[in-house]
Backbone as XML, in Angstrom:
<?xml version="1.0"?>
<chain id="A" units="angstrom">
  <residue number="1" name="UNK">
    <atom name="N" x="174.638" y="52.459" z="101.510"/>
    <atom name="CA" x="173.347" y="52.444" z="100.830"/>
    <atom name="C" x="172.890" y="50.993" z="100.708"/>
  </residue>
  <residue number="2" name="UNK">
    <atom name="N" x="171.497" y="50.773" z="100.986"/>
    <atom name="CA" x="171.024" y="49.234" z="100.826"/>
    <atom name="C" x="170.956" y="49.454" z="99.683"/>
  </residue>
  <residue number="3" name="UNK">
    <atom name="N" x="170.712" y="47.783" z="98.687"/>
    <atom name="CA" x="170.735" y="47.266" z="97.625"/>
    <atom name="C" x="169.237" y="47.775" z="97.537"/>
  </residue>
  <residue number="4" name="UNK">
    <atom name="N" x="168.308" y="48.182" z="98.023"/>
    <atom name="CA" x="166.951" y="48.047" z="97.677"/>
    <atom name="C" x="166.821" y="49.713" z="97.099"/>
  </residue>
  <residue number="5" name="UNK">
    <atom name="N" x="167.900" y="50.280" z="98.263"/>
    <atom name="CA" x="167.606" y="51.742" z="97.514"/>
    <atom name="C" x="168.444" y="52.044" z="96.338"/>
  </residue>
  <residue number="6" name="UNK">
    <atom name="N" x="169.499" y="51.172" z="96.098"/>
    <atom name="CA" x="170.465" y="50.984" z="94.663"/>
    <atom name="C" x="169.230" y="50.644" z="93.808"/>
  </residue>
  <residue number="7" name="UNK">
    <atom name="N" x="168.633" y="49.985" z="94.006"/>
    <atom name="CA" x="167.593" y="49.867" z="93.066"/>
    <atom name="C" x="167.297" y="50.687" z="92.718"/>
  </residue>
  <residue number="8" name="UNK">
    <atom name="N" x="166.215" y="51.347" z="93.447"/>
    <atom name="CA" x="165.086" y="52.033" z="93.598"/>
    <atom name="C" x="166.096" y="53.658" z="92.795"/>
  </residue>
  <residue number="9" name="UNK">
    <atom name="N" x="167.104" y="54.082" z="93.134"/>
    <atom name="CA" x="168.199" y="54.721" z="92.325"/>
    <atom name="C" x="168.544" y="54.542" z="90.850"/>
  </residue>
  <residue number="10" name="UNK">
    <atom name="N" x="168.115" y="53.403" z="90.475"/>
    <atom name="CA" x="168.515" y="53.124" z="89.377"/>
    <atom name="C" x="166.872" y="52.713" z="88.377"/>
  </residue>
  <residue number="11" name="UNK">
    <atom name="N" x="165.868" y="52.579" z="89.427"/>
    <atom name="CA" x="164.543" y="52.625" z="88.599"/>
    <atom name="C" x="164.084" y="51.961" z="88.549"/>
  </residue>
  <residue number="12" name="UNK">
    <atom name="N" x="165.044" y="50.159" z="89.240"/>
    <atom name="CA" x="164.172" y="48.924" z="88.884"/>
    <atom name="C" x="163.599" y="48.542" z="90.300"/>
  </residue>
  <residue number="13" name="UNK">
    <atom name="N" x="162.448" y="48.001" z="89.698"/>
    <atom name="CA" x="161.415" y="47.300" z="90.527"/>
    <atom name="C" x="161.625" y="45.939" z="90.078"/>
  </residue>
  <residue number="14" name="UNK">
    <atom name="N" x="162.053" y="45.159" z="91.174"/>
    <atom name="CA" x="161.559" y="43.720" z="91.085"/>
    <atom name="C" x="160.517" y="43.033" z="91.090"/>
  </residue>
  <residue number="15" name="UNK">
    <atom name="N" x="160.832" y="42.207" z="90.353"/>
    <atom name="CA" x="159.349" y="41.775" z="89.885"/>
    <atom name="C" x="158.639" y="40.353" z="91.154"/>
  </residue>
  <residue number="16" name="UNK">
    <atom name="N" x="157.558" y="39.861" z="90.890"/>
    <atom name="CA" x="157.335" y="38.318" z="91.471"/>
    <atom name="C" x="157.892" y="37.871" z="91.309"/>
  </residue>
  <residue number="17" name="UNK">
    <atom name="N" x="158.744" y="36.852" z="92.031"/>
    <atom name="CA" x="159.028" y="35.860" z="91.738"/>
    <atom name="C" x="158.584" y="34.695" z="90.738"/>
  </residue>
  <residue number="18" name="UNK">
    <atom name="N" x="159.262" y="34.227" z="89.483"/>
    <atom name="CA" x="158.436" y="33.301" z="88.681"/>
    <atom name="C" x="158.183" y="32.355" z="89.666"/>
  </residue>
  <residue number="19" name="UNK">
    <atom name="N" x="157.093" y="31.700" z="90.036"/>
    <atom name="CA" x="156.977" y="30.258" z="90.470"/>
    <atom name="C" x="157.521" y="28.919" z="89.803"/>
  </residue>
  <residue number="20" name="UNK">
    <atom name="N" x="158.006" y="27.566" z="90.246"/>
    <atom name="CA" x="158.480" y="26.586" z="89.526"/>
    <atom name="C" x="157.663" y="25.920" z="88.734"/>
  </residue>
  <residue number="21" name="UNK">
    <atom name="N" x="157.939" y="26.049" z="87.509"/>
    <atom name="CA" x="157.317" y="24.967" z="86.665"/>
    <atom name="C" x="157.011" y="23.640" z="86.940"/>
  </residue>
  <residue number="22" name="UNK">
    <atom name="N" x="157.939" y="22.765" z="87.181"/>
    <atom name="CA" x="158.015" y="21.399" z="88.217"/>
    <atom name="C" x="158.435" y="21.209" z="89.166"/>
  </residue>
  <residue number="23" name="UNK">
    <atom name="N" x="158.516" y="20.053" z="90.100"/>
    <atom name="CA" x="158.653" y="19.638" z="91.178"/>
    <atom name="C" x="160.141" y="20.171" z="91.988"/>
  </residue>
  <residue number="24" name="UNK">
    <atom name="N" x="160.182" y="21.362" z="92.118"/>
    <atom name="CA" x="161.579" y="21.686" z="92.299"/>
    <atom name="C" x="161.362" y="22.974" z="93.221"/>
  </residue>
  <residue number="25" name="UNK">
    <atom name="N" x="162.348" y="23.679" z="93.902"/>
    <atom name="CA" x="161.975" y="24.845" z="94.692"/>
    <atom name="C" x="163.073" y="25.743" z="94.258"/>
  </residue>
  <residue number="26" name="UNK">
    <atom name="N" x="162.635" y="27.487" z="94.028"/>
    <atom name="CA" x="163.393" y="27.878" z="93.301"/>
    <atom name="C" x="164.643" y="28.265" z="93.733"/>
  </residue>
  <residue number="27" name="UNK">
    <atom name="N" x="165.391" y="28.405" z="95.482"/>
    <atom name="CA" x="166.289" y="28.495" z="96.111"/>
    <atom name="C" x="165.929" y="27.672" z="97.228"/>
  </residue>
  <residue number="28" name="UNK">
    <atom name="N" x="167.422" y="27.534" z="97.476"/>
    <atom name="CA" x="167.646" y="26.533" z="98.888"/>
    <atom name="C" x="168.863" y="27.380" z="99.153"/>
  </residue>
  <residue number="29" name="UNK">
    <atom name="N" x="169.250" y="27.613" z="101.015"/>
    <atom name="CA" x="169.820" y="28.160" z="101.794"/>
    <atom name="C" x="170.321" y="26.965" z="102.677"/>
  </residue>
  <residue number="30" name="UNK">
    <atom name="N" x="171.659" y="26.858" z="102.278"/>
    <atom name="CA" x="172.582" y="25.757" z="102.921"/>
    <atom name="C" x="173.946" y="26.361" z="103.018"/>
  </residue>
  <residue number="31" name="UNK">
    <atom name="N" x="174.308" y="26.187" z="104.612"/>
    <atom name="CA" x="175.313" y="26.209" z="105.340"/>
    <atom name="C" x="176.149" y="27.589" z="104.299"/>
  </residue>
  <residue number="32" name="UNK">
    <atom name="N" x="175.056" y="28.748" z="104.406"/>
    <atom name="CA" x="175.755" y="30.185" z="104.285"/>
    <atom name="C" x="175.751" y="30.498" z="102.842"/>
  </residue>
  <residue number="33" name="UNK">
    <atom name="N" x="175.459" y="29.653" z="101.924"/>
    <atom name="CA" x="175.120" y="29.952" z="100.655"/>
    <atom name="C" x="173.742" y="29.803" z="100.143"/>
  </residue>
  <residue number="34" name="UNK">
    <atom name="N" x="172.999" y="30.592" z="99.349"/>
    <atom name="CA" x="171.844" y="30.759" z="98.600"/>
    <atom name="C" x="172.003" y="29.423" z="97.457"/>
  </residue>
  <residue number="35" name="UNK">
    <atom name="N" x="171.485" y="28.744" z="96.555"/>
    <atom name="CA" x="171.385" y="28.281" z="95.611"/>
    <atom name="C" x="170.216" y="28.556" z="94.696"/>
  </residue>
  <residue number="36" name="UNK">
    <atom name="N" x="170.379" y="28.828" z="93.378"/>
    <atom name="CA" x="168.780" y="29.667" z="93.161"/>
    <atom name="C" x="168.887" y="28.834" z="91.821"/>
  </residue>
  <residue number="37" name="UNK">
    <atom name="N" x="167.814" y="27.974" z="91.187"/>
    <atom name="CA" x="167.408" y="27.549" z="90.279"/>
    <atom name="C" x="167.578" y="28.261" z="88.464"/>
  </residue>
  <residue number="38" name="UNK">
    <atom name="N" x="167.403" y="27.531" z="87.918"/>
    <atom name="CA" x="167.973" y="28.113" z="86.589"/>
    <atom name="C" x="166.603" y="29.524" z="86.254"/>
  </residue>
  <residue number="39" name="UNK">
    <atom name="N" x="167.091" y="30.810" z="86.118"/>
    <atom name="CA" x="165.704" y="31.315" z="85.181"/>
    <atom name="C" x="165.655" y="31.712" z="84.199"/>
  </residue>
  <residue number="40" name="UNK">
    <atom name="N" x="164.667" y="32.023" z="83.613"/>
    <atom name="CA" x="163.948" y="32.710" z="82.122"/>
    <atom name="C" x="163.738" y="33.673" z="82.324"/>
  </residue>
  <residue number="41" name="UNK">
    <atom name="N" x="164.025" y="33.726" z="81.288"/>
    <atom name="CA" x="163.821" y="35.846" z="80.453"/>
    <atom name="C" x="162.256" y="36.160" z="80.792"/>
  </residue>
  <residue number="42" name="UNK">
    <atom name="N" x="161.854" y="36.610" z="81.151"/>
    <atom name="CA" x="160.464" y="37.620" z="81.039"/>
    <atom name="C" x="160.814" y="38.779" z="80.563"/>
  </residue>
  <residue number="43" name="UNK">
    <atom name="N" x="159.736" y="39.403" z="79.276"/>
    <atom name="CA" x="159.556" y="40.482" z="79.487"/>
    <atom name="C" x="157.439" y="40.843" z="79.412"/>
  </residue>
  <residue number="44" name="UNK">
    <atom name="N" x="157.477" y="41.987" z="80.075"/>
    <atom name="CA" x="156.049" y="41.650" z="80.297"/>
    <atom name="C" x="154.969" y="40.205" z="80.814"/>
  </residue>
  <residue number="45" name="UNK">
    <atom name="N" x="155.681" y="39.508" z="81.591"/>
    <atom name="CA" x="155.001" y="38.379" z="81.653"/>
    <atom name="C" x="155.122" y="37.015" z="80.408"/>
  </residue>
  <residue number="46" name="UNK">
    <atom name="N" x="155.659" y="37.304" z="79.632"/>
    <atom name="CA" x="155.733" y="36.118" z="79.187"/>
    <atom name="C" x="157.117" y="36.190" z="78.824"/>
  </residue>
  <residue number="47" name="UNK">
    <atom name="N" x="157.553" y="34.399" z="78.378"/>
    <atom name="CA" x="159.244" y="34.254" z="78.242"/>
    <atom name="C" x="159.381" y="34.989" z="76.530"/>
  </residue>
  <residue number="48" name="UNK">
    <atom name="N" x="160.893" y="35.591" z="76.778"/>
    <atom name="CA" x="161.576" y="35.916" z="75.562"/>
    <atom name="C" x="161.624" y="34.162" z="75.009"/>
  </residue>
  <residue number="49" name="UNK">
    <atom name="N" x="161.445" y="34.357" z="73.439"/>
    <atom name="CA" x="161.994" y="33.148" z="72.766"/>
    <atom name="C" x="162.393" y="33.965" z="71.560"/>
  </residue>
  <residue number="50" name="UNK">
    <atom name="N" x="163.493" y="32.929" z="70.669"/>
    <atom name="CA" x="164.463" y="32.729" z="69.939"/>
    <atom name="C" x="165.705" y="32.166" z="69.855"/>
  </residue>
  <residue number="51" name="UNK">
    <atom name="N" x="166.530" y="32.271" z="69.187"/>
    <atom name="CA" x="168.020" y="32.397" z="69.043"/>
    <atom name="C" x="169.095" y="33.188" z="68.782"/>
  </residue>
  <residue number="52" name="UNK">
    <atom name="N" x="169.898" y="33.457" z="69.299"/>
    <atom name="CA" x="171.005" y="34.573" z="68.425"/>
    <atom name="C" x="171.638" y="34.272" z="67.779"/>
  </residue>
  <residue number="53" name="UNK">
    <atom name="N" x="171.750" y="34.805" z="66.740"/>
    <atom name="CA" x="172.602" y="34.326" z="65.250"/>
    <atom name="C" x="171.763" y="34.174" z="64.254"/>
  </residue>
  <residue number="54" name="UNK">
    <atom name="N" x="170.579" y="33.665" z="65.053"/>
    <atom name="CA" x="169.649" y="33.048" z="64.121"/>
    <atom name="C" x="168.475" y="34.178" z="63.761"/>
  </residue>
  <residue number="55" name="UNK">
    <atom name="N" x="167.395" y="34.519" z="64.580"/>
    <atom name="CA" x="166.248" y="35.505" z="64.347"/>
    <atom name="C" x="166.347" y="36.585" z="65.568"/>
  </residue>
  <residue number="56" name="UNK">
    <atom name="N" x="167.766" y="36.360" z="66.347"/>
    <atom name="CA" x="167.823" y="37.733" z="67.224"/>
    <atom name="C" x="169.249" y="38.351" z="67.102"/>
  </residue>
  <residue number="57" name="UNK">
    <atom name="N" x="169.843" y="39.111" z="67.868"/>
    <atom name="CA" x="171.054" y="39.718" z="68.143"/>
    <atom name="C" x="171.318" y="39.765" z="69.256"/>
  </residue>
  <residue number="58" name="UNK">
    <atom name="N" x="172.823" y="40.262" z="69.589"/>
    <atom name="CA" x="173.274" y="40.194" z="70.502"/>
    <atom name="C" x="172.303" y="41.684" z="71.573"/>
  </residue>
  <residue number="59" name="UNK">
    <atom name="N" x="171.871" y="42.629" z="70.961"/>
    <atom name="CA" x="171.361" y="43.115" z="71.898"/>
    <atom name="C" x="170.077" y="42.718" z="72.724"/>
  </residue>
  <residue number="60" name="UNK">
    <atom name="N" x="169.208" y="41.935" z="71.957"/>
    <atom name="CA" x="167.836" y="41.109" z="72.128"/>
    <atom name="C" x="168.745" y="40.027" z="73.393"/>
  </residue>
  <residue number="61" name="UNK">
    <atom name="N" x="169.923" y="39.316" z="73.026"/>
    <atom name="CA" x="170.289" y="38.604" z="74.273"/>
    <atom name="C" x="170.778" y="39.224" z="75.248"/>
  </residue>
  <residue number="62" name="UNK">
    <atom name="N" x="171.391" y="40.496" z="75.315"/>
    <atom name="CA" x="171.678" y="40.805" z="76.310"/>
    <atom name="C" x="170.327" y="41.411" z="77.087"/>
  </residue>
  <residue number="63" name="UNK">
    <atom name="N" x="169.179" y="41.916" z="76.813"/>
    <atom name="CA" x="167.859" y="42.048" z="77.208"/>
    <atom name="C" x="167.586" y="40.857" z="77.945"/>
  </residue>
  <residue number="64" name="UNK">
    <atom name="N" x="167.706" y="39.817" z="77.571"/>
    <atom name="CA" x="167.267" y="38.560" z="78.175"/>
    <atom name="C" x="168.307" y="38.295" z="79.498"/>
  </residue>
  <residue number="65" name="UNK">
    <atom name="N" x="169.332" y="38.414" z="79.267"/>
    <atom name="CA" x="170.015" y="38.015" z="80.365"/>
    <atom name="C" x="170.216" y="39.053" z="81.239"/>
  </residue>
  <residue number="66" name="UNK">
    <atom name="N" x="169.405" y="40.423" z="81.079"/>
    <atom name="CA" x="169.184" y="41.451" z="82.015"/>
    <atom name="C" x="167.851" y="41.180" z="82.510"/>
  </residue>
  <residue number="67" name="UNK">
    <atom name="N" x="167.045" y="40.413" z="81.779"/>
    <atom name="CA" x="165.310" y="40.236" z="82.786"/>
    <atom name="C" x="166.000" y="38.876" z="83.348"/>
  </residue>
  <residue number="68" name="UNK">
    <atom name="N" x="167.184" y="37.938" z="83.107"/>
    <atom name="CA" x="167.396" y="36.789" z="83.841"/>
    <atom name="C" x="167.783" y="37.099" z="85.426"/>
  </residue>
  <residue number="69" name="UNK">
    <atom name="N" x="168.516" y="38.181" z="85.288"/>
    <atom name="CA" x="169.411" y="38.977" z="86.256"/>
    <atom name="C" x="168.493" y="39.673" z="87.204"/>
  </residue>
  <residue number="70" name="UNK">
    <atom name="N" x="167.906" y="40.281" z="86.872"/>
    <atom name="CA" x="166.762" y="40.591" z="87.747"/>
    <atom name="C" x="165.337" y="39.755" z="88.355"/>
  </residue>
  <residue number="71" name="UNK">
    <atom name="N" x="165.552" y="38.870" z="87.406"/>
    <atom name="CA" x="164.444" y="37.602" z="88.354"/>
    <atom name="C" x="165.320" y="36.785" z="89.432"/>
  </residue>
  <residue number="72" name="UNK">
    <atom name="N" x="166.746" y="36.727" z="88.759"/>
    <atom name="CA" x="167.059" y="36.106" z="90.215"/>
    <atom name="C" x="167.494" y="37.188" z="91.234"/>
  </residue>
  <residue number="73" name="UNK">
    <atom name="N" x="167.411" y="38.354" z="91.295"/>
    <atom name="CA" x="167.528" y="38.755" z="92.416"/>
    <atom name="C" x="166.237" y="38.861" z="93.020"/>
  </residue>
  <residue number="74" name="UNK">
    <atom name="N" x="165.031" y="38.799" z="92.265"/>
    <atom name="CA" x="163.846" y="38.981" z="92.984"/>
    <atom name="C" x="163.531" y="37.383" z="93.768"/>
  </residue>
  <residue number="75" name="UNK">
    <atom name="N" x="164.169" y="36.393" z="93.213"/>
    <atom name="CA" x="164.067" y="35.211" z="93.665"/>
    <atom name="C" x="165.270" y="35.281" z="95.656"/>
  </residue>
  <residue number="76" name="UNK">
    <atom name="N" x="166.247" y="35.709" z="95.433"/>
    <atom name="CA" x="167.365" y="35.768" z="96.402"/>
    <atom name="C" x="166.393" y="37.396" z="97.461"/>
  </residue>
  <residue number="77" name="UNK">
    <atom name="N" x="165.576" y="37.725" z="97.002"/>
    <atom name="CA" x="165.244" y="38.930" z="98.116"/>
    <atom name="C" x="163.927" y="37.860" z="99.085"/>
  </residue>
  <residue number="78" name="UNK">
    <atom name="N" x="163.379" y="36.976" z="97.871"/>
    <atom name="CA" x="161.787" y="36.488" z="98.233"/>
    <atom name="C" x="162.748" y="35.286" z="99.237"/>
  </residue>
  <residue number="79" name="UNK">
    <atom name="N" x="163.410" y="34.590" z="98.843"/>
    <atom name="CA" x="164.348" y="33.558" z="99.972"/>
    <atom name="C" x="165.359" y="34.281" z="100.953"/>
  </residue>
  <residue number="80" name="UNK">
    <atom name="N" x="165.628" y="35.545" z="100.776"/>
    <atom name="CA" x="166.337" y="35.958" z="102.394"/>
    <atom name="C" x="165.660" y="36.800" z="102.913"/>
  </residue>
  <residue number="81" name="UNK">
    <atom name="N" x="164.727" y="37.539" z="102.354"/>
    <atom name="CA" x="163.883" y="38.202" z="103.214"/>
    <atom name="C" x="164.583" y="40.318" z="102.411"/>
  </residue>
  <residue number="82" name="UNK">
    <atom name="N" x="166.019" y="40.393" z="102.353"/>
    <atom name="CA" x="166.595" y="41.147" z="102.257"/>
    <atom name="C" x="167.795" y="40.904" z="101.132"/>
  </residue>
  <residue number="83" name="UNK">
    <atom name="N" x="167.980" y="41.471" z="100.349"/>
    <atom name="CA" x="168.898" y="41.850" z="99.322"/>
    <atom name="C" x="170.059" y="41.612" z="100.164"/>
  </residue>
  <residue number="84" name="UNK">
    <atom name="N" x="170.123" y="42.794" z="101.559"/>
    <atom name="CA" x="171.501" y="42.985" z="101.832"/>
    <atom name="C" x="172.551" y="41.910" z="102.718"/>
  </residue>
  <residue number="85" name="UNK">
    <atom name="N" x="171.174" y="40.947" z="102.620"/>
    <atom name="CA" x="172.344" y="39.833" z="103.477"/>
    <atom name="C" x="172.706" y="38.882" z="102.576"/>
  </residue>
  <residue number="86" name="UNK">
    <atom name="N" x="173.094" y="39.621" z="101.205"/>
    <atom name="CA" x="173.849" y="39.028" z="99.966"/>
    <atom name="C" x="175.572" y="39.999" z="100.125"/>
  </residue>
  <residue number="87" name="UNK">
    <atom name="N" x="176.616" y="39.139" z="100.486"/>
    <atom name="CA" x="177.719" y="39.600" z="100.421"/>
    <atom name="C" x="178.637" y="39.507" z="99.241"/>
  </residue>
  <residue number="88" name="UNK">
    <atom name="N" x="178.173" y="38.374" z="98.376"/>
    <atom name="CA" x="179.294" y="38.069" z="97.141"/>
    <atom name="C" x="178.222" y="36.889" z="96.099"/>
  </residue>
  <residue number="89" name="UNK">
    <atom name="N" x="178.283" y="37.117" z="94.720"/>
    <atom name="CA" x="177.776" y="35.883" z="93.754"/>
    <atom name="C" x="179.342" y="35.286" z="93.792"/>
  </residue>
  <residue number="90" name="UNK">
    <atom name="N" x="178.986" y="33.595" z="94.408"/>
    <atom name="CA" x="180.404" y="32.850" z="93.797"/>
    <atom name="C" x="180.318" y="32.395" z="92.792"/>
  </residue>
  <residue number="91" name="UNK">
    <atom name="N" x="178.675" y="32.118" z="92.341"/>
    <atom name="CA" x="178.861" y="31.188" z="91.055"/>
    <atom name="C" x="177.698" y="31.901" z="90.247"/>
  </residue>
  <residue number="92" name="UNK">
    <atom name="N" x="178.115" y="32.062" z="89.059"/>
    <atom name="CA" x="177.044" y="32.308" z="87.950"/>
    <atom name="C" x="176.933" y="31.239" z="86.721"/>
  </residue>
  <residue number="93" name="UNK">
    <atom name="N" x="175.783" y="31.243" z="86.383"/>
    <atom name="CA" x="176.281" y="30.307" z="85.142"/>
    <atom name="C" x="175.154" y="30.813" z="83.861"/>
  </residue>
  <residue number="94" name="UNK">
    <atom name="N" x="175.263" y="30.910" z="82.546"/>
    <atom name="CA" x="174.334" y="31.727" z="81.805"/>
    <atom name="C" x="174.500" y="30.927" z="80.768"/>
  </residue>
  <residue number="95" name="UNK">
    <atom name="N" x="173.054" y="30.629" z="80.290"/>
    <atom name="CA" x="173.281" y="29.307" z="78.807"/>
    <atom name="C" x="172.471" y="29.744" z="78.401"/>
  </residue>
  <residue number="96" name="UNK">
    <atom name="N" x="172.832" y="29.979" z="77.111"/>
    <atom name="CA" x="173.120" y="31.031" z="75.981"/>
    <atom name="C" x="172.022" y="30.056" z="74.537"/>
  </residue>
  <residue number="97" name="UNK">
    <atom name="N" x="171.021" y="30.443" z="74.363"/>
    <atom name="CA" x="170.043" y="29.717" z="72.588"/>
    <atom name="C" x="171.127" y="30.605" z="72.204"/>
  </residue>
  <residue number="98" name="UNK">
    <atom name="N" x="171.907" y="29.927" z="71.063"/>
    <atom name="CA" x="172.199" y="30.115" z="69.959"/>
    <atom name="C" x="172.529" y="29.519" z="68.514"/>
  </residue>
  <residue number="99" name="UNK">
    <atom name="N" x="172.443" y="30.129" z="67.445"/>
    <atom name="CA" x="172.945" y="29.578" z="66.226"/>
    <atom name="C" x="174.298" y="28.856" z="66.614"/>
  </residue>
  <residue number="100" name="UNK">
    <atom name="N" x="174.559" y="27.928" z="65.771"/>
    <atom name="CA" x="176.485" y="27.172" z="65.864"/>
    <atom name="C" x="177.259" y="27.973" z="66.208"/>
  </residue>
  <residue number="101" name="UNK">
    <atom name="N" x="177.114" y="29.093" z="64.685"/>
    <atom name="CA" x="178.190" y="29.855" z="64.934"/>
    <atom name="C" x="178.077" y="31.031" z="65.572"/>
  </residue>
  <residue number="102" name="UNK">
    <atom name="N" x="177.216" y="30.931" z="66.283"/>
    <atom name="CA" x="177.244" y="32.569" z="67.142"/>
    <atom name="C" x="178.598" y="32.702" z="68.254"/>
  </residue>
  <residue number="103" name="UNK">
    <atom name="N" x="179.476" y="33.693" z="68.397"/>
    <atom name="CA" x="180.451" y="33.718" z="69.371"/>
    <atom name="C" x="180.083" y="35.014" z="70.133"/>
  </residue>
  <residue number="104" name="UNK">
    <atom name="N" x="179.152" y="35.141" z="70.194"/>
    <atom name="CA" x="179.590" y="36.432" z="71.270"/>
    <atom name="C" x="178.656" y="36.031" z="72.526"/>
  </residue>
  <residue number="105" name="UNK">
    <atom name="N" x="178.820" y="35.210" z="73.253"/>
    <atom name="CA" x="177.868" y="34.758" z="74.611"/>
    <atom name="C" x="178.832" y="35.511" z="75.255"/>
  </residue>
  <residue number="106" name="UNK">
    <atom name="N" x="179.585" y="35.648" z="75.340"/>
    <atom name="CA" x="180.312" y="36.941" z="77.205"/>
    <atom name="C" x="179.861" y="37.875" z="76.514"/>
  </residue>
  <residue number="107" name="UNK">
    <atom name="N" x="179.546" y="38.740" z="75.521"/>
    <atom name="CA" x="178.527" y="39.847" z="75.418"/>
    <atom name="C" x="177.208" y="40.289" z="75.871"/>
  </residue>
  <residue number="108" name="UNK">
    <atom name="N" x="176.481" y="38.462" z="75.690"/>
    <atom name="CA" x="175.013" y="38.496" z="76.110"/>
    <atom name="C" x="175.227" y="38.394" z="77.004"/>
  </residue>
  <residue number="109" name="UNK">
    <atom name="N" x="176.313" y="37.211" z="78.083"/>
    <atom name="CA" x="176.359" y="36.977" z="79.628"/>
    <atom name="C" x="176.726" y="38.495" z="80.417"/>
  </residue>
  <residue number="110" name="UNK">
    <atom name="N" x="177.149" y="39.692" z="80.059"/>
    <atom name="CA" x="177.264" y="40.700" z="80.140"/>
    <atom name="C" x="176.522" y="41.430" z="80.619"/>
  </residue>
  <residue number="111" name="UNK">
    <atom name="N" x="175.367" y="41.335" z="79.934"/>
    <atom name="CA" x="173.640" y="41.977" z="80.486"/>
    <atom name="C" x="173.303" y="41.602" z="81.584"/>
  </residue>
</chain>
């Protein structure tokens, strides 16, 4: 099964690609790896804001790092053309607004 009909199975539509805020491009394709720029939460078009611990929860972050998750794949389909000539993520990285003491970021990185 392609990744597009895993989607389409599961209900989500990818969205536009956000465009870059500044002088930067949002993936680069070097010697067999994708590199895809840091993104933001959307929901409905504009960014999620807050903190957790502070005026959100852990489910409000894991929301966010599920619209993060899905902009970068809409970013990795708009730079290869195709989902399926994605074989493996080697690197993820997810940074987390939160209060001091908030501990549950592998909950939100989860989403």
């Amino acid at each position: 099964m392609s990744i597009d009909a895993r989607l389409k199975e599961l209900g989500l539509k990818l969205p536009t690609p956000a465009a870059p805020v500044a002088a930067y491009v949002p993936a680069v394709e070097q010697d067999g790896f994708l590199y895809i720029s840091g993104q933001l939460p959307f929901r409905n078009g504009e960014v999620m804001t807050g903190r957790l611990g502070a005026d959100l929860g852990v489910d409000a972050g894991r929301e966010a790092a599920r619209a993060c998750g899905i902009m970068l794949l809409a970013q990795m389909k708009a730079a290869l053309g195709s989902l399926d000539r994605v074989e493996r993520v080697v690197k993820l990285g997810v940074f987390v607004a939160c209060d001091p003491h908030f501990t549950e970021q592998p909950k939100v990185a989860d989403g």
